[in-house]
Amino acid sequence: MSARQIVLDTETTGLDPNQGHRIIEIGCVELVNRRVTGEHFHHYLNPDREIDAGAMAVHGIKNEFVADKPRFHEVVEAFLAFVQDAELIIHNAAFDVGFLNKELSLWQQNTHKLDHYCQITDTLMLARRKHPGQKNNLDALCKRYQINNQHRDWHGALLDAQLLAEVYLAMTGGQLSLDLTLDVQDKSASANNSDQAFEHQPIESSGLTFKVIAASQEELDAHQQRLLQLQKKTGHCLWLAGEVVN
């Protein structure tokens, strides 16, 4: 799996690219080593056709709004440069990839489909395997993983990509980082200044009393379940195995 991932979503004029429907918005969010970098790719596009009323009811994008926007062929090279060699994370990938492949086929300089440029992962398939028999659309997943989507009055490619990035990180392992270490620059600086090593200072504890709060059975059960999930995901969990690392 690539260390660089691009979470992608599109909005379109309708449901079927084979009936002449086109992309009117592309939104991409970059992850590197499971961290949101802040880099993104976002464009509204002129589809050179009318937007279906049903599609407009979903994303709220009107024909007048996209009339002065660039065509796909005007942004495609920048788009491909952004996703090149990354892993694309897409919810219901067959839909978006179908539209993107159609757009690529209309670009005369191109003879390749999207998977020639990057790997593609479908989070809908991941969600169905993880939560069989449950609703697995983006709204349902946001609710399941307690991700705030209250500001989502309409579907939007960039907004949905941002929400999907949070869902994907939660669904595949939790936090972006635990922030228990120095950042890369700080660690590099420390390595270059090893003569200024950190010295632990003992704490005088005589005369102090400490209150011990034991975990409840519910908390112990939840902890055990989390360890089992780590064991299943990684194949080995030190805490579950009872091993001690010095």
Tab-separated table of C-alpha atoms in Angstrom:
chain	number	residue	atom	x	y	z
A	1	MET	CA	0.000	0.000	0.000
A	2	SER	CA	1.261	3.441	-0.890
A	3	ALA	CA	2.212	5.739	2.002
A	4	ARG	CA	0.446	8.461	0.016
A	5	GLN	CA	-3.311	8.144	-0.271
A	6	ILE	CA	-5.839	10.374	-2.006
A	7	VAL	CA	-9.430	10.387	-0.782
A	8	LEU	CA	-11.630	11.261	-3.772
A	9	ASP	CA	-15.233	12.102	-4.523
A	10	THR	CA	-17.106	13.479	-7.525
A	11	GLU	CA	-20.455	15.102	-8.269
A	12	THR	CA	-22.084	14.544	-11.648
A	13	THR	CA	-24.919	15.636	-13.923
A	14	GLY	CA	-26.651	12.283	-13.535
A	15	LEU	CA	-26.160	8.601	-12.823
A	16	ASP	CA	-24.762	7.030	-15.997
A	17	PRO	CA	-21.707	8.204	-17.937
A	18	ASN	CA	-22.728	5.943	-20.819
A	19	GLN	CA	-25.815	8.118	-21.272
A	20	GLY	CA	-23.682	11.225	-21.688
A	21	HIS	CA	-23.597	12.351	-18.072
A	22	ARG	CA	-20.459	14.187	-16.982
A	23	ILE	CA	-18.493	15.161	-13.892
A	24	ILE	CA	-19.188	18.641	-12.529
A	25	GLU	CA	-17.043	18.561	-9.374
A	26	ILE	CA	-13.908	16.697	-8.268
A	27	GLY	CA	-12.657	16.833	-4.681
A	28	CYS	CA	-9.474	15.151	-3.424
A	29	VAL	CA	-7.827	15.157	0.015
A	30	GLU	CA	-4.260	13.951	0.556
A	31	LEU	CA	-3.135	11.583	3.317
A	32	VAL	CA	0.518	10.717	3.885
A	33	ASN	CA	1.301	8.002	6.432
A	34	ARG	CA	-2.326	8.244	7.621
A	35	ARG	CA	-2.075	11.972	8.281
A	36	VAL	CA	-4.212	14.616	6.586
A	37	THR	CA	-1.618	16.905	5.021
A	38	GLY	CA	-3.875	19.831	4.107
A	39	GLU	CA	-3.071	19.384	0.412
A	40	HIS	CA	-6.110	18.979	-1.804
A	41	PHE	CA	-7.313	19.112	-5.401
A	42	HIS	CA	-10.707	20.685	-6.074
A	43	HIS	CA	-12.449	21.901	-9.200
A	44	TYR	CA	-15.970	22.575	-10.402
A	45	LEU	CA	-16.356	21.710	-14.090
A	46	ASN	CA	-18.487	22.777	-17.026
A	47	PRO	CA	-20.071	19.539	-18.327
A	48	ASP	CA	-21.339	21.032	-21.610
A	49	ARG	CA	-24.797	19.636	-20.879
A	50	GLU	CA	-27.720	20.170	-18.533
A	51	ILE	CA	-27.689	18.822	-14.985
A	52	ASP	CA	-30.547	16.426	-14.229
A	53	ALA	CA	-33.067	17.701	-11.690
A	54	GLY	CA	-32.587	14.579	-9.564
A	55	ALA	CA	-28.832	15.132	-9.373
A	56	MET	CA	-29.314	18.832	-8.620
A	57	ALA	CA	-31.563	17.883	-5.700
A	58	VAL	CA	-28.656	15.915	-4.207
A	59	HIS	CA	-25.717	18.284	-4.647
A	60	GLY	CA	-27.427	21.636	-5.268
A	61	ILE	CA	-25.075	22.586	-8.129
A	62	LYS	CA	-26.922	24.596	-10.772
A	63	ASN	CA	-26.275	24.909	-14.497
A	64	GLU	CA	-25.622	28.635	-14.160
A	65	PHE	CA	-22.932	28.047	-11.545
A	66	VAL	CA	-20.801	25.740	-13.719
A	67	ALA	CA	-21.312	27.660	-16.982
A	68	ASP	CA	-18.027	29.571	-16.600
A	69	LYS	CA	-16.017	26.735	-15.034
A	70	PRO	CA	-13.195	24.872	-16.861
A	71	ARG	CA	-13.820	21.676	-18.830
A	72	PHE	CA	-12.382	18.370	-17.633
A	73	HIS	CA	-9.692	18.383	-20.323
A	74	GLU	CA	-8.406	21.686	-18.938
A	75	VAL	CA	-7.686	20.227	-15.477
A	76	VAL	CA	-6.996	16.569	-16.281
A	77	GLU	CA	-3.203	16.851	-16.368
A	78	ALA	CA	-3.129	18.570	-12.978
A	79	PHE	CA	-5.542	15.932	-11.656
A	80	LEU	CA	-3.425	13.014	-12.882
A	81	ALA	CA	-0.281	14.614	-11.481
A	82	PHE	CA	-2.006	14.879	-8.085
A	83	VAL	CA	-3.145	11.229	-7.947
A	84	GLN	CA	-0.162	9.639	-9.745
A	85	ASP	CA	1.194	6.573	-7.908
A	86	ALA	CA	-1.070	7.131	-4.903
A	87	GLU	CA	-3.738	4.842	-3.493
A	88	LEU	CA	-7.162	6.318	-4.280
A	89	ILE	CA	-9.715	5.931	-1.471
A	90	ILE	CA	-13.247	6.155	-2.908
A	91	HIS	CA	-16.670	5.275	-1.479
A	92	ASN	CA	-18.610	3.218	-4.020
A	93	ALA	CA	-15.620	3.401	-6.333
A	94	ALA	CA	-17.411	1.849	-9.323
A	95	PHE	CA	-19.493	5.015	-9.690
A	96	ASP	CA	-16.700	7.597	-9.541
A	97	VAL	CA	-14.189	5.475	-11.446
A	98	GLY	CA	-16.765	4.852	-14.180
A	99	PHE	CA	-17.198	8.583	-14.655
A	100	LEU	CA	-13.475	9.318	-14.474
A	101	ASN	CA	-12.675	6.594	-17.005
A	102	LYS	CA	-15.307	8.029	-19.340
A	103	GLU	CA	-13.800	11.510	-19.000
A	104	LEU	CA	-10.325	10.089	-19.622
A	105	SER	CA	-11.573	8.329	-22.754
A	106	LEU	CA	-12.837	11.672	-24.090
A	107	TRP	CA	-9.420	13.237	-23.536
A	108	GLN	CA	-7.689	12.589	-26.845
A	109	GLN	CA	-4.162	12.458	-25.399
A	110	ASN	CA	-5.041	9.554	-23.120
A	111	THR	CA	-5.310	5.819	-23.799
A	112	HIS	CA	-5.306	4.586	-20.181
A	113	LYS	CA	-7.911	4.046	-17.486
A	114	LEU	CA	-7.589	5.435	-13.984
A	115	ASP	CA	-6.082	2.279	-12.472
A	116	HIS	CA	-3.091	2.727	-14.794
A	117	TYR	CA	-2.105	5.790	-12.758
A	118	CYS	CA	-2.945	4.673	-9.237
A	119	GLN	CA	-4.251	1.899	-7.004
A	120	ILE	CA	-7.963	2.077	-6.106
A	121	THR	CA	-9.563	1.069	-2.800
A	122	ASP	CA	-13.356	1.029	-2.344
A	123	THR	CA	-14.374	1.979	1.193
A	124	LEU	CA	-17.933	0.763	0.550
A	125	MET	CA	-16.560	-2.766	0.106
A	126	LEU	CA	-14.439	-2.338	3.243
A	127	ALA	CA	-17.479	-1.142	5.200
A	128	ARG	CA	-19.665	-4.015	3.983
A	129	ARG	CA	-17.073	-6.540	5.129
A	130	LYS	CA	-16.671	-4.798	8.479
A	131	HIS	CA	-20.383	-4.089	9.057
A	132	PRO	CA	-22.378	-6.746	7.137
A	133	GLY	CA	-26.119	-6.211	6.922
A	134	GLN	CA	-25.913	-2.584	8.079
A	135	LYS	CA	-26.269	0.733	6.299
A	136	ASN	CA	-22.883	1.730	4.942
A	137	ASN	CA	-23.468	4.990	3.122
A	138	LEU	CA	-21.333	7.963	4.147
A	139	ASP	CA	-23.943	9.434	6.501
A	140	ALA	CA	-24.391	6.090	8.283
A	141	LEU	CA	-20.631	5.654	8.647
A	142	CYS	CA	-20.215	9.190	10.005
A	143	LYS	CA	-22.836	8.387	12.648
A	144	ARG	CA	-21.265	5.008	13.448
A	145	TYR	CA	-17.795	6.497	13.919
A	146	GLN	CA	-19.061	9.688	15.618
A	147	ILE	CA	-17.814	12.013	12.897
A	148	ASN	CA	-19.632	15.337	12.809
A	149	ASN	CA	-21.370	15.905	9.467
A	150	GLN	CA	-24.008	18.363	10.669
A	151	HIS	CA	-22.634	21.014	8.278
A	152	ARG	CA	-23.413	18.764	5.300
A	153	ASP	CA	-26.625	20.250	3.896
A	154	TRP	CA	-25.727	19.111	0.350
A	155	HIS	CA	-23.466	16.489	-1.105
A	156	GLY	CA	-20.230	18.116	-2.259
A	157	ALA	CA	-17.133	16.445	-3.657
A	158	LEU	CA	-14.550	18.171	-1.452
A	159	LEU	CA	-16.679	18.082	1.698
A	160	ASP	CA	-17.527	14.403	1.181
A	161	ALA	CA	-13.856	13.588	0.532
A	162	GLN	CA	-12.940	15.289	3.816
A	163	LEU	CA	-15.606	13.303	5.701
A	164	LEU	CA	-14.587	10.088	3.975
A	165	ALA	CA	-10.967	10.652	5.004
A	166	GLU	CA	-12.082	10.754	8.646
A	167	VAL	CA	-14.299	7.699	8.180
A	168	TYR	CA	-11.525	5.743	6.459
A	169	LEU	CA	-8.988	6.496	9.191
A	170	ALA	CA	-11.480	5.523	11.908
A	171	MET	CA	-12.609	2.389	10.082
A	172	THR	CA	-9.087	1.135	9.416
A	173	GLY	CA	-7.378	1.757	12.703
A	174	GLY	CA	-8.370	4.905	14.545
A	175	GLN	CA	-6.349	8.030	15.170
A	176	LEU	CA	-4.179	9.817	12.647
A	177	SER	CA	-1.443	9.718	15.317
A	178	LEU	CA	-1.232	9.463	19.065
A	179	ASP	CA	0.999	12.553	19.240
A	180	LEU	CA	3.104	10.857	21.935
A	181	THR	CA	6.390	11.655	20.180
A	182	LEU	CA	8.115	14.744	18.911
A	183	ASP	CA	7.427	15.725	15.344
A	184	VAL	CA	9.937	14.773	12.649
A	185	GLN	CA	11.844	18.050	12.775
A	186	ASP	CA	12.066	17.970	16.560
A	187	LYS	CA	13.305	14.374	16.537
A	188	SER	CA	15.918	15.227	13.921
A	189	ALA	CA	17.104	18.162	15.995
A	190	SER	CA	17.314	15.946	19.077
A	191	ALA	CA	19.350	13.369	17.162
A	192	ASN	CA	21.783	16.076	16.099
A	193	ASN	CA	22.161	17.315	19.654
A	194	SER	CA	22.649	14.050	21.521
A	195	ASP	CA	25.021	15.741	23.969
A	196	GLN	CA	21.976	17.506	25.401
A	197	ALA	CA	20.261	14.274	26.394
A	198	PHE	CA	17.139	14.487	28.496
A	199	GLU	CA	17.772	13.646	32.137
A	200	HIS	CA	14.952	12.130	34.195
A	201	GLN	CA	14.449	13.861	37.522
A	202	PRO	CA	13.173	11.744	40.425
A	203	ILE	CA	10.048	12.923	42.238
A	204	GLU	CA	9.999	12.937	46.017
A	205	SER	CA	6.980	10.810	46.884
A	206	SER	CA	7.332	10.337	50.644
A	207	GLY	CA	4.249	11.427	52.479
A	208	LEU	CA	2.107	11.358	49.365
A	209	THR	CA	-0.987	9.202	49.028
A	210	PHE	CA	-2.399	8.118	45.698
A	211	LYS	CA	-5.981	7.234	44.930
A	212	VAL	CA	-6.319	4.061	42.880
A	213	ILE	CA	-9.355	3.932	40.577
A	214	ALA	CA	-9.995	0.420	39.300
A	215	ALA	CA	-11.458	-0.125	35.856
A	216	SER	CA	-15.063	-1.328	35.766
A	217	GLN	CA	-15.932	-4.677	34.212
A	218	GLU	CA	-17.489	-2.813	31.269
A	219	GLU	CA	-14.225	-0.914	30.726
A	220	LEU	CA	-12.185	-4.124	31.024
A	221	ASP	CA	-14.443	-5.839	28.477
A	222	ALA	CA	-14.113	-2.889	26.072
A	223	HIS	CA	-10.326	-2.946	26.507
A	224	GLN	CA	-10.202	-6.685	25.803
A	225	GLN	CA	-12.353	-6.218	22.692
A	226	ARG	CA	-9.974	-3.513	21.432
A	227	LEU	CA	-6.984	-5.817	21.952
A	228	LEU	CA	-8.769	-8.566	20.033
A	229	GLN	CA	-9.371	-6.137	17.159
A	230	LEU	CA	-5.657	-5.248	17.130
A	231	GLN	CA	-4.776	-8.947	17.171
A	232	LYS	CA	-7.061	-9.592	14.201
A	233	LYS	CA	-5.726	-6.602	12.258
A	234	THR	CA	-1.995	-7.078	12.909
A	235	GLY	CA	-1.722	-10.792	13.650
A	236	HIS	CA	0.069	-10.129	16.942
A	237	CYS	CA	-0.814	-8.053	19.998
A	238	LEU	CA	1.801	-7.790	22.770
A	239	TRP	CA	-0.720	-6.707	25.395
A	240	LEU	CA	-3.107	-9.558	24.562
A	241	ALA	CA	-0.245	-12.040	24.646
A	242	GLY	CA	0.827	-10.738	28.053
A	243	GLU	CA	4.358	-10.070	26.837
A	244	VAL	CA	6.511	-7.386	28.406
A	245	VAL	CA	8.877	-5.286	26.305
A	246	ASN	CA	11.880	-3.810	28.150
